[in-house]
PDB file of C-alpha atoms in Angstrom:
ATOM      1  CA  MET A   1     120.171  89.703  73.427  1.00 68.00           C
ATOM      2  CA  GLY A   2     121.457  90.611  76.757  1.00 90.00           C
ATOM      3  CA  PHE A   3     120.172  93.361  78.982  1.00 97.00           C
ATOM      4  CA  ALA A   4     120.679  96.803  78.056  1.00 97.00           C
ATOM      5  CA  GLY A   5     118.702  98.675  80.664  1.00 98.00           C
ATOM      6  CA  PHE A   6     115.212  98.893  81.472  1.00 98.00           C
ATOM      7  CA  GLY A   7     113.047 101.290  78.524  1.00 97.00           C
ATOM      8  CA  GLU A   8     113.140 105.095  78.495  1.00 97.00           C
ATOM      9  CA  ARG A   9     109.431 104.591  78.730  1.00 98.00           C
ATOM     10  CA  LEU A  10     109.091 102.558  81.970  1.00 98.00           C
ATOM     11  CA  VAL A  11     108.937 105.887  84.413  1.00 97.00           C
ATOM     12  CA  ASP A  12     106.327 107.918  82.052  1.00 97.00           C
ATOM     13  CA  PHE A  13     104.305 104.359  81.433  1.00 98.00           C
ATOM     14  CA  TYR A  14     104.026 103.927  85.736  1.00 98.00           C
ATOM     15  CA  ASP A  15     103.787 107.472  86.156  1.00 97.00           C
ATOM     16  CA  GLY A  16     100.495 107.527  83.794  1.00 98.00           C
ATOM     17  CA  LEU A  17      99.301 104.279  85.447  1.00 98.00           C
ATOM     18  CA  GLU A  18      99.376 105.643  89.059  1.00 96.00           C
ATOM     19  CA  ALA A  19      97.443 108.922  88.281  1.00 97.00           C
ATOM     20  CA  ASP A  20      95.030 106.679  85.932  1.00 97.00           C
ATOM     21  CA  ASN A  21      94.728 103.048  87.363  1.00 97.00           C
ATOM     22  CA  SER A  22      92.150 101.957  84.978  1.00 96.00           C
ATOM     23  CA  LYS A  23      91.841  99.031  81.984  1.00 96.00           C
ATOM     24  CA  ALA A  24      91.351 101.974  79.628  1.00 97.00           C
ATOM     25  CA  TYR A  25      94.666 103.317  80.463  1.00 98.00           C
ATOM     26  CA  TRP A  26      96.455  99.813  80.408  1.00 97.00           C
ATOM     27  CA  ASN A  27      95.105  98.810  77.108  1.00 97.00           C
ATOM     28  CA  GLU A  28      96.147 101.971  75.238  1.00 98.00           C
ATOM     29  CA  HIS A  29      99.808 101.636  76.475  1.00 98.00           C
ATOM     30  CA  LYS A  30     100.023  98.165  76.783  1.00 97.00           C
ATOM     31  CA  ALA A  31     102.491  97.929  73.929  1.00 98.00           C
ATOM     32  CA  VAL A  32     104.751 100.525  75.748  1.00 98.00           C
ATOM     33  CA  TYR A  33     104.872  97.740  78.736  1.00 98.00           C
ATOM     34  CA  GLN A  34     105.634  95.019  76.644  1.00 98.00           C
ATOM     35  CA  GLU A  35     108.959  96.564  75.307  1.00 98.00           C
ATOM     36  CA  HIS A  36     109.933  99.163  78.133  1.00 98.00           C
ATOM     37  CA  VAL A  37     108.904  96.906  80.741  1.00 98.00           C
ATOM     38  CA  ARG A  38     108.250  93.036  80.352  1.00 98.00           C
ATOM     39  CA  ALA A  39     110.605  92.319  77.564  1.00 98.00           C
ATOM     40  CA  PRO A  40     113.624  94.116  79.307  1.00 98.00           C
ATOM     41  CA  MET A  41     112.710  92.144  82.760  1.00 98.00           C
ATOM     42  CA  GLU A  42     112.937  88.899  80.795  1.00 98.00           C
ATOM     43  CA  ALA A  43     116.203  89.728  79.554  1.00 98.00           C
ATOM     44  CA  LEU A  44     117.294  91.036  83.590  1.00 98.00           C
ATOM     45  CA  LEU A  45     116.405  87.657  84.475  1.00 97.00           C
ATOM     46  CA  ALA A  46     117.651  85.521  81.896  1.00 97.00           C
ATOM     47  CA  GLU A  47     121.156  87.260  82.663  1.00 97.00           C
ATOM     48  CA  LEU A  48     120.449  86.119  86.404  1.00 97.00           C
ATOM     49  CA  GLU A  49     119.318  82.898  86.013  1.00 97.00           C
ATOM     50  CA  PRO A  50     122.550  80.943  85.574  1.00 96.00           C
ATOM     51  CA  GLU A  51     123.694  81.968  88.752  1.00 96.00           C
ATOM     52  CA  PHE A  52     120.096  82.482  91.005  1.00 96.00           C
ATOM     53  CA  GLY A  53     117.899  79.660  89.562  1.00 94.00           C
ATOM     54  CA  GLN A  54     114.986  79.994  87.302  1.00 94.00           C
ATOM     55  CA  GLY A  55     113.148  83.203  87.584  1.00 96.00           C
ATOM     56  CA  LYS A  56     109.225  84.212  87.394  1.00 97.00           C
ATOM     57  CA  ILE A  57     107.784  87.540  86.555  1.00 98.00           C
ATOM     58  CA  PHE A  58     104.936  88.250  88.356  1.00 97.00           C
ATOM     59  CA  ARG A  59     101.147  88.971  86.745  1.00 96.00           C
ATOM     60  CA  PRO A  60     100.831  93.131  86.742  1.00 97.00           C
ATOM     61  CA  TYR A  61      96.831  92.527  88.141  1.00 96.00           C
ATOM     62  CA  ARG A  62      96.191  93.102  91.465  1.00 93.00           C
ATOM     63  CA  ASP A  63      94.659  90.413  93.777  1.00 89.00           C
ATOM     64  CA  VAL A  64      91.736  92.680  95.040  1.00 83.00           C
ATOM     65  CA  ARG A  65      89.577  90.089  96.876  1.00 84.00           C
ATOM     66  CA  PHE A  66      90.467  91.200 100.226  1.00 80.00           C
ATOM     67  CA  SER A  67      91.779  94.570  99.890  1.00 84.00           C
ATOM     68  CA  ALA A  68      90.055  98.106 100.065  1.00 85.00           C
ATOM     69  CA  ASP A  69      92.264  99.391  97.336  1.00 87.00           C
ATOM     70  CA  LYS A  70      90.267  98.049  94.310  1.00 91.00           C
ATOM     71  CA  THR A  71      92.555  99.101  91.714  1.00 94.00           C
ATOM     72  CA  PRO A  72      93.284  96.638  89.488  1.00 96.00           C
ATOM     73  CA  TYR A  73      97.002  97.194  87.943  1.00 97.00           C
ATOM     74  CA  LYS A  74     100.149  96.870  89.781  1.00 97.00           C
ATOM     75  CA  THR A  75     102.525 100.049  89.770  1.00 97.00           C
ATOM     76  CA  HIS A  76     105.759  98.408  89.694  1.00 97.00           C
ATOM     77  CA  CYS A  77     107.105  95.021  88.167  1.00 98.00           C
ATOM     78  CA  GLY A  78     108.205  92.502  90.400  1.00 98.00           C
ATOM     79  CA  ALA A  79     110.230  88.896  89.675  1.00 98.00           C
ATOM     80  CA  ILE A  80     111.600  86.134  92.014  1.00 97.00           C
ATOM     81  CA  LEU A  81     114.251  83.893  91.388  1.00 95.00           C
ATOM     82  CA  GLY A  82     113.988  81.504  94.509  1.00 89.00           C
ATOM     83  CA  SER A  83     113.811  83.789  97.676  1.00 92.00           C
ATOM     84  CA  HIS A  84     115.495  86.399  95.335  1.00 97.00           C
ATOM     85  CA  TYR A  85     113.227  89.554  94.587  1.00 98.00           C
ATOM     86  CA  VAL A  86     113.775  92.309  92.213  1.00 98.00           C
ATOM     87  CA  GLN A  87     111.452  94.965  91.316  1.00 98.00           C
ATOM     88  CA  ALA A  88     111.243  97.891  88.536  1.00 98.00           C
ATOM     89  CA  GLY A  89     108.925 100.774  88.983  1.00 98.00           C
ATOM     90  CA  ALA A  90     108.776 104.798  88.543  1.00 97.00           C
ATOM     91  CA  GLY A  91     110.722 104.806  91.826  1.00 96.00           C
ATOM     92  CA  GLY A  92     113.629 102.826  90.435  1.00 97.00           C
ATOM     93  CA  ILE A  93     114.861  99.278  91.623  1.00 98.00           C
ATOM     94  CA  MET A  94     114.046  97.459  94.656  1.00 98.00           C
ATOM     95  CA  ILE A  95     116.176  94.582  95.518  1.00 98.00           C
ATOM     96  CA  ALA A  96     115.110  91.893  98.155  1.00 98.00           C
ATOM     97  CA  GLY A  97     115.960  88.347  99.957  1.00 97.00           C
ATOM     98  CA  GLY A  98     114.237  86.403 102.614  1.00 97.00           C
ATOM     99  CA  TYR A  99     110.852  85.463 103.355  1.00 97.00           C
ATOM    100  CA  TYR A 100     108.389  88.234 102.613  1.00 95.00           C
ATOM    101  CA  GLN A 101     105.689  86.397 104.401  1.00 94.00           C
ATOM    102  CA  MET A 102     105.651  83.058 106.779  1.00 97.00           C
ATOM    103  CA  ALA A 103     103.301  80.374 107.373  1.00 96.00           C
ATOM    104  CA  GLY A 104     102.516  79.493 111.093  1.00 95.00           C
ATOM    105  CA  ASP A 105     104.776  76.269 110.596  1.00 97.00           C
ATOM    106  CA  GLN A 106     107.788  78.744 109.388  1.00 98.00           C
ATOM    107  CA  VAL A 107     107.248  80.977 112.217  1.00 97.00           C
ATOM    108  CA  ARG A 108     107.415  78.342 114.763  1.00 96.00           C
ATOM    109  CA  ARG A 109     110.677  76.471 113.243  1.00 98.00           C
ATOM    110  CA  TYR A 110     112.068  79.807 113.011  1.00 98.00           C
ATOM    111  CA  ARG A 111     111.818  80.834 116.603  1.00 97.00           C
ATOM    112  CA  VAL A 112     112.915  77.718 117.719  1.00 97.00           C
ATOM    113  CA  ALA A 113     116.103  78.452 115.831  1.00 98.00           C
ATOM    114  CA  VAL A 114     116.230  82.251 117.327  1.00 98.00           C
ATOM    115  CA  ASP A 115     116.088  80.615 120.640  1.00 97.00           C
ATOM    116  CA  GLU A 116     119.040  78.557 120.128  1.00 97.00           C
ATOM    117  CA  GLU A 117     122.200  80.388 120.988  1.00 97.00           C
ATOM    118  CA  ARG A 118     124.152  78.947 118.271  1.00 98.00           C
ATOM    119  CA  ARG A 119     121.706  79.289 115.355  1.00 98.00           C
ATOM    120  CA  GLY A 120     120.476  82.594 116.932  1.00 98.00           C
ATOM    121  CA  GLU A 121     123.891  84.319 117.156  1.00 98.00           C
ATOM    122  CA  ASP A 122     124.735  83.015 113.812  1.00 98.00           C
ATOM    123  CA  LEU A 123     121.402  84.836 112.545  1.00 98.00           C
ATOM    124  CA  ARG A 124     122.289  87.954 114.355  1.00 98.00           C
ATOM    125  CA  THR A 125     125.766  88.112 112.908  1.00 98.00           C
ATOM    126  CA  ARG A 126     124.691  87.817 109.711  1.00 98.00           C
ATOM    127  CA  LEU A 127     122.136  90.673 109.674  1.00 98.00           C
ATOM    128  CA  ALA A 128     124.885  93.025 110.890  1.00 97.00           C
ATOM    129  CA  ALA A 129     126.799  91.926 108.137  1.00 97.00           C
ATOM    130  CA  LEU A 130     124.084  92.731 106.004  1.00 97.00           C
ATOM    131  CA  GLU A 131     123.499  96.413 107.597  1.00 96.00           C
ATOM    132  CA  GLY A 132     127.300  97.109 107.302  1.00 95.00           C
ATOM    133  CA  SER A 133     126.872  96.608 103.256  1.00 94.00           C
ATOM    134  CA  GLY A 134     123.843  99.184 102.927  1.00 94.00           C
ATOM    135  CA  LEU A 135     121.013  96.616 103.176  1.00 97.00           C
ATOM    136  CA  THR A 136     118.222  97.235 105.153  1.00 98.00           C
ATOM    137  CA  VAL A 137     116.678  94.645 107.524  1.00 98.00           C
ATOM    138  CA  ALA A 138     112.999  94.386 107.659  1.00 98.00           C
ATOM    139  CA  GLY A 139     109.949  92.148 108.295  1.00 98.00           C
ATOM    140  CA  GLU A 140     106.555  92.123 110.298  1.00 97.00           C
ATOM    141  CA  LEU A 141     106.634  92.056 114.091  1.00 97.00           C
ATOM    142  CA  LEU A 142     104.751  90.955 116.933  1.00 96.00           C
ATOM    143  CA  ALA A 143     103.714  94.048 118.605  1.00 94.00           C
ATOM    144  CA  THR A 144     104.844  92.770 121.732  1.00 92.00           C
ATOM    145  CA  ARG A 145     106.870  89.649 122.413  1.00 93.00           C
ATOM    146  CA  PRO A 146     105.906  85.791 121.603  1.00 94.00           C
ATOM    147  CA  ARG A 147     103.903  83.956 124.287  1.00 92.00           C
ATOM    148  CA  GLY A 148     106.141  82.198 126.880  1.00 91.00           C
ATOM    149  CA  ILE A 149     109.486  84.152 125.869  1.00 93.00           C
ATOM    150  CA  ASP A 150     111.537  86.027 128.653  1.00 94.00           C
ATOM    151  CA  PRO A 151     111.421  89.672 128.168  1.00 94.00           C
ATOM    152  CA  GLY A 152     115.215  89.647 128.983  1.00 95.00           C
ATOM    153  CA  HIS A 153     116.064  87.324 125.830  1.00 96.00           C
ATOM    154  CA  PRO A 154     118.742  88.239 124.020  1.00 96.00           C
ATOM    155  CA  ARG A 155     117.482  87.784 120.852  1.00 97.00           C
ATOM    156  CA  LEU A 156     113.972  89.085 121.769  1.00 97.00           C
ATOM    157  CA  GLU A 157     113.724  91.467 118.602  1.00 97.00           C
ATOM    158  CA  LEU A 158     114.401  89.097 116.647  1.00 98.00           C
ATOM    159  CA  LEU A 159     112.137  86.591 118.109  1.00 97.00           C
ATOM    160  CA  ARG A 160     109.219  89.233 117.373  1.00 97.00           C
ATOM    161  CA  HIS A 161     109.526  88.935 113.975  1.00 98.00           C
ATOM    162  CA  LYS A 162     106.849  87.107 111.855  1.00 97.00           C
ATOM    163  CA  SER A 163     108.864  87.379 108.522  1.00 98.00           C
ATOM    164  CA  LEU A 164     112.395  88.361 107.699  1.00 98.00           C
ATOM    165  CA  TYR A 165     114.177  89.994 104.769  1.00 98.00           C
ATOM    166  CA  ALA A 166     116.335  92.366 103.705  1.00 98.00           C
ATOM    167  CA  PHE A 167     116.401  95.248 100.914  1.00 98.00           C
ATOM    168  CA  ARG A 168     118.165  97.802  98.932  1.00 97.00           C
ATOM    169  CA  ARG A 169     116.831 100.449  96.620  1.00 97.00           C
ATOM    170  CA  TRP A 170     118.101 102.754  93.878  1.00 97.00           C
ATOM    171  CA  PRO A 171     116.133 105.677  92.982  1.00 96.00           C
ATOM    172  CA  GLY A 172     115.989 106.917  90.104  1.00 94.00           C
ATOM    173  CA  GLU A 173     116.474 105.841  86.780  1.00 94.00           C
ATOM    174  CA  HIS A 174     120.639 105.225  87.343  1.00 93.00           C
ATOM    175  CA  PRO A 175     121.335 102.256  87.122  1.00 96.00           C
ATOM    176  CA  MET A 176     117.545 101.162  86.093  1.00 97.00           C
ATOM    177  CA  LEU A 177     117.904 102.131  82.322  1.00 97.00           C
ATOM    178  CA  ALA A 178     121.327 100.907  81.980  1.00 97.00           C
ATOM    179  CA  PRO A 179     123.190  97.733  81.626  1.00 97.00           C
ATOM    180  CA  GLU A 180     125.253  97.861  84.606  1.00 97.00           C
ATOM    181  CA  LEU A 181     121.802  97.171  86.475  1.00 98.00           C
ATOM    182  CA  VAL A 182     122.860  93.529  86.209  1.00 98.00           C
ATOM    183  CA  GLY A 183     125.789  93.687  88.398  1.00 97.00           C
ATOM    184  CA  GLU A 184     124.208  95.681  91.008  1.00 97.00           C
ATOM    185  CA  VAL A 185     122.187  93.001  91.255  1.00 98.00           C
ATOM    186  CA  THR A 186     123.970  90.116  91.242  1.00 97.00           C
ATOM    187  CA  ALA A 187     126.298  92.014  94.135  1.00 97.00           C
ATOM    188  CA  ALA A 188     123.228  92.870  95.836  1.00 97.00           C
ATOM    189  CA  TRP A 189     121.623  89.333  95.552  1.00 97.00           C
ATOM    190  CA  ARG A 190     124.953  87.727  96.928  1.00 97.00           C
ATOM    191  CA  ALA A 191     125.087  89.893  99.755  1.00 97.00           C
ATOM    192  CA  LEU A 192     121.899  88.748 100.588  1.00 97.00           C
ATOM    193  CA  ASN A 193     122.621  84.831 100.524  1.00 97.00           C
ATOM    194  CA  PRO A 194     124.089  84.213 103.969  1.00 98.00           C
ATOM    195  CA  LEU A 195     120.443  85.345 105.272  1.00 98.00           C
ATOM    196  CA  VAL A 196     118.524  83.354 102.348  1.00 97.00           C
ATOM    197  CA  GLU A 197     120.573  80.393 103.455  1.00 98.00           C
ATOM    198  CA  TRP A 198     119.903  80.831 106.869  1.00 98.00           C
ATOM    199  CA  LEU A 199     116.331  80.637 106.577  1.00 98.00           C
ATOM    200  CA  SER A 200     116.729  77.970 103.770  1.00 97.00           C
ATOM    201  CA  ASP A 201     118.338  75.577 106.392  1.00 98.00           C
ATOM    202  CA  HIS A 202     116.388  76.493 109.937  1.00 98.00           C
ATOM    203  CA  VAL A 203     113.016  77.055 108.392  1.00 98.00           C
ATOM    204  CA  GLY A 204     112.181  76.157 104.920  1.00 96.00           C
ATOM    205  CA  PRO A 205     109.230  76.232 103.242  1.00 94.00           C
ATOM    206  CA  THR A 206     105.821  75.718 104.728  1.00 94.00           C
ATOM    207  CA  GLU A 207     104.338  72.296 105.273  1.00 87.00           C
ATOM    208  CA  ASN A 208     100.745  73.665 105.134  1.00 81.00           C
ATOM    209  CA  PRO A 209      98.703  72.337 102.257  1.00 71.00           C
ATOM    210  CA  ARG A 210      97.901  74.879  99.613  1.00 62.00           C
ATOM    211  CA  ARG A 211      94.527  76.315  99.889  1.00 57.00           C
TER     212      ARG A 211
END
């Protein structure tokens, strides 16, 4: 079966989870999660995978090992296909693309590329086009400039990035509960492809060993 929209009880499920983020609530409403959240997300990924590659749905459990917030469950359902991301929750849909986090070796390669005029200006042009299409550019920034970088560097703001991605939100239930969401996500991810491709070409995955 194709994607017909997320289930109508998704919003109530996550509103309830935000009010009572407990194992008892989760166990009592797990069937709602499976039918109205998880199964539709699987169907959405199946529609998107022919163009964007195999997808992965993130676990609903939070990693609380290094967090002061010990609530056990995420209040949204997220999935990733390569460097493309989609998330559904009580607030609606959010999509993103890029590098949400970069390891140290990735940051070094990123800064070398941005420092070079041809590649750096190419990135700036791509980001301007994203913003012109309604996407928001974001990422973690250094408080000042990287060490050794001229304060007058023409791409100083880009060099301050420790991660780089762009995103868009659709608040509310439309198009989250409608089959048209497939087309909206596809169009937004296609718009994100120039950023994803630049990062893939000039930064790439970390070469650091996994811990």
